Amino acid sequence: DSFRPNFYTEQHLGLAVALGERVTQALLNARLYQAEQQRARAAESLAVLRDGFVASVSHELRTPLTAIIGYGELLQARWHQIPDHERLARIDRIVVSGNRLQRLVSDLLMVNQLETEVLAPVAGLVPVAPLVLQAAEEVRASYPGQQIGLDGRDDLLAVADPHRTLQVLVNLMDNAAKYSPIGCPIEVDWVREGSQAVLRVRDGGKGIGEPGREQLFTRFGRIPGSVVRAGRVGTGLGLYLGRLLARAMGGGLALESTGPSGSVFCLQLPAGAESSVAREQPAP
């Protein structure tokens, strides 16, 4: 190098340009190679995620299908031998399992819909208690013997889409049962806090560690190493869709607390005005 004027010749400049072009090409090649490696790793991760998701969805769909087919075949084979009240009980189980299957399919379709559309729930004034009772009945059908403690006001109203709210509640209670030990009750309560109708679902699990909390509300988000009941899996969509639905209805869904004695998930919805006319509305 030199600071002397006119030291560099045209040959020097030509070498510098040639070197610059080659260095630039080398950097571009390195970046392309790095990008290709990242794409390969992403494709591999996606394949693993897809395989796990397909297996989970297959299991989740098979559970209500098994109940529907089993009770249907039993009624078909022994219709005249089964008392009327037992027939009705089995038909009720078929309906509950069918509703669960329909909601699972709805979850899957909604994930695809979210890629191109915005959620637009049909909100109206609805009583909260019947929705909680219906969700608890569905979860009890899926987890025979599961105790679910319910505590809340019969006159509490929310401005919400009843079908979407039921979908969120079923997912919350299903998660609570799934991550609680067998024989451990889960608790659901609902109150009015200011302008919000607040529903809390408490499980008896081991709590959620700090590193896994960020994954809870992501699509297909499941916490690695989490312990669930034998034979139970999940799609990883419940909390993800639940938060989106809650926000679309003007509310929210969050993990309120967690620890060794269990976790509490809190669903907030706009509260409706309490009037005698509203209280006379039939349950959805």
Short mmCIF file of N, CA and C in Angstrom, two decimals, residues 11 17 28 37 41 71 74 78 80 90 96 111 116 129 142 149 151 157 159 197 201 216 251 273:
data_model
loop_
_atom_site.label_atom_id
_atom_site.label_comp_id
_atom_site.label_asym_id
_atom_site.label_seq_id
_atom_site.Cartn_x
_atom_site.Cartn_y
_atom_site.Cartn_z
N GLN A 11 -3.02 -1.49 -13.84
CA GLN A 11 -2.91 -2.93 -13.51
C GLN A 11 -3.33 -3.19 -12.07
N VAL A 17 -10.28 -4.81 -8.80
CA VAL A 17 -11.63 -5.09 -9.27
C VAL A 17 -11.87 -6.59 -9.39
N LEU A 28 -21.53 -14.54 -1.86
CA LEU A 28 -22.87 -14.95 -2.32
C LEU A 28 -23.03 -16.46 -2.28
N GLN A 37 -28.91 -24.84 3.55
CA GLN A 37 -28.86 -25.65 4.76
C GLN A 37 -30.04 -25.35 5.68
N ARG A 41 -32.94 -27.95 6.90
CA ARG A 41 -33.30 -28.19 8.31
C ARG A 41 -34.78 -27.89 8.56
N TYR A 71 -71.15 -47.90 20.40
CA TYR A 71 -72.51 -47.77 20.89
C TYR A 71 -73.52 -48.06 19.78
N LEU A 74 -73.75 -51.79 19.32
CA LEU A 74 -74.45 -52.40 20.46
C LEU A 74 -75.95 -52.21 20.33
N ARG A 78 -78.58 -55.33 19.90
CA ARG A 78 -79.39 -55.69 21.07
C ARG A 78 -80.48 -54.67 21.36
N HIS A 80 -83.74 -54.59 21.10
CA HIS A 80 -84.94 -55.02 21.84
C HIS A 80 -84.62 -55.54 23.23
N ARG A 90 -77.17 -44.41 25.77
CA ARG A 90 -76.17 -44.72 24.74
C ARG A 90 -76.30 -43.79 23.53
N VAL A 96 -72.86 -36.98 21.97
CA VAL A 96 -71.73 -36.26 22.57
C VAL A 96 -70.44 -36.54 21.80
N VAL A 111 -57.74 -23.93 11.27
CA VAL A 111 -56.31 -23.66 11.10
C VAL A 111 -56.02 -23.31 9.65
N THR A 116 -55.91 -17.49 5.32
CA THR A 116 -56.40 -16.55 4.31
C THR A 116 -57.52 -15.65 4.81
N ALA A 129 -73.48 -20.36 32.22
CA ALA A 129 -73.61 -21.63 32.94
C ALA A 129 -73.97 -22.81 32.04
N SER A 142 -65.62 -38.23 27.53
CA SER A 142 -64.33 -38.62 26.98
C SER A 142 -63.40 -39.20 28.04
N GLY A 149 -65.48 -30.14 39.20
CA GLY A 149 -66.19 -29.26 40.11
C GLY A 149 -66.60 -27.98 39.41
N ASP A 151 -68.57 -24.19 39.74
CA ASP A 151 -69.00 -23.18 40.70
C ASP A 151 -69.12 -21.84 39.99
N LEU A 157 -74.02 -13.51 32.19
CA LEU A 157 -74.18 -13.46 30.75
C LEU A 157 -72.89 -12.93 30.12
N VAL A 159 -71.19 -11.58 26.17
CA VAL A 159 -71.41 -11.24 24.76
C VAL A 159 -70.40 -12.06 23.96
N ALA A 197 -66.74 -11.23 31.86
CA ALA A 197 -67.14 -12.53 32.39
C ALA A 197 -65.89 -13.40 32.38
N VAL A 201 -60.25 -22.40 34.68
CA VAL A 201 -60.18 -23.86 34.67
C VAL A 201 -58.87 -24.25 35.37
N LEU A 216 -47.12 -22.61 24.60
CA LEU A 216 -48.48 -23.02 24.90
C LEU A 216 -49.50 -22.54 23.88
N GLY A 251 -62.26 -10.69 23.99
CA GLY A 251 -61.75 -11.11 25.30
C GLY A 251 -60.31 -11.56 25.22
N ALA A 273 -75.24 -7.30 29.95
CA ALA A 273 -76.09 -6.67 30.95
C ALA A 273 -77.02 -7.71 31.53
#
